[in-house]
């Protein structure tokens, strides 16, 4: 969809989905998570993403669970893309890769710094020929500096960037976040940066080499933790599910399980007291202010759980819902994916794998004018579009 078509559809309220990046070509040289996630976000918005894979394929293709041989993990990050196999040890395939890049708007790669340069596909060489090219590099520590040559995975970046020092119970061993947040935060930073620079290039500006360091991105999303250190000179510690500046704001045990409430201001604190029928706590000197409650949150937790453990989770969910206090069950993923809000938004969509097997996937959660984004292409088989891509290059070369 061209820009004018996008604007017309938006103005007319057309039922056709709005695809703001339609017409943008992205070439991906990525494996596993951070890079493929960033390009999937772009493809959801309409970009034509060509995933360049080695003959052995993206390593994520081997990750279980396997559905008749096809990785569900790979499928979750590679919808709406085309796959072409190129052997970048073959000069002819390197030349083809170069043509593909020079005909594209964006390149995304998550190799170690220097790999693309050694292939003759680095930013300096390509931007000299195509100044408007956006060249996005995702790496563990960035393109320069004392740690630039180091590799990294989500676990090691969470460890290096401080996440594991604040995750888990106070007396427990270091724990990583169960969701690979370093990978996906980096992918989000990459997609946001690319979309921002596309606007710059479309306005007549020059392209750029976008440097996405996973280490820096993980520190970037820890703004509350870094500002706490800057403010008082102390590194924040582990608090389990609790919050350093709010209470009651954590998971609590009920009669038959756990639930969470977040009384993030004084009014909500008073609402909690009405639910548990303990108004006298409002005058307790330990709990007079948000700061007082956070400082004494362990004592507060013990007091509240004496009440909470007398009733089941369902009772407290209903009570706090009626009181207007933010609350939640501690869902597993089966429950979260079956939540009525998930169903209403249509986020879980059917997906047909290249081998014909049926599965489901979590689609883009974003809506434009009330509409979500369609899954236009199933995740590709390895090299499924190689001949198609070669033919496109051949036609462009003739023209």
Tab-separated table of C-alpha atoms in Angstrom, residues 3 30 42 57 66 79 102-103 107 138 154 157 179 183 210 239 245 259 276 278 301 306 327 351 365 379 381 396:
chain	number	residue	atom	x	y	z
A	3	UNK	CA	1.321	6.324	1.308
A	30	UNK	CA	19.612	-12.800	11.490
A	42	UNK	CA	8.270	-4.593	10.570
A	57	UNK	CA	19.063	-22.506	8.157
A	66	UNK	CA	8.508	-29.463	16.709
A	79	UNK	CA	5.563	-14.985	9.983
A	102	UNK	CA	21.148	-2.330	-2.641
A	103	UNK	CA	17.583	-2.789	-3.885
A	107	UNK	CA	19.205	-4.347	6.219
A	138	UNK	CA	22.109	-5.871	16.655
A	154	UNK	CA	19.834	-13.264	26.550
A	157	UNK	CA	23.137	-9.962	28.853
A	179	UNK	CA	10.788	-14.077	29.348
A	183	UNK	CA	16.438	-10.301	23.221
A	210	UNK	CA	21.848	1.870	13.446
A	239	UNK	CA	12.328	-7.946	46.243
A	245	UNK	CA	8.506	2.352	46.351
A	259	UNK	CA	-2.980	-13.311	43.406
A	276	UNK	CA	-9.988	-6.364	54.202
A	278	UNK	CA	-8.952	-3.098	58.619
A	301	UNK	CA	2.435	-8.429	53.853
A	306	UNK	CA	-3.519	-13.334	57.725
A	327	UNK	CA	-5.539	-6.917	40.640
A	351	UNK	CA	-1.438	-20.567	11.498
A	365	UNK	CA	-1.219	-6.850	19.748
A	379	UNK	CA	6.393	-18.756	8.343
A	381	UNK	CA	10.122	-23.347	4.800
A	396	UNK	CA	15.836	-5.920	-11.832
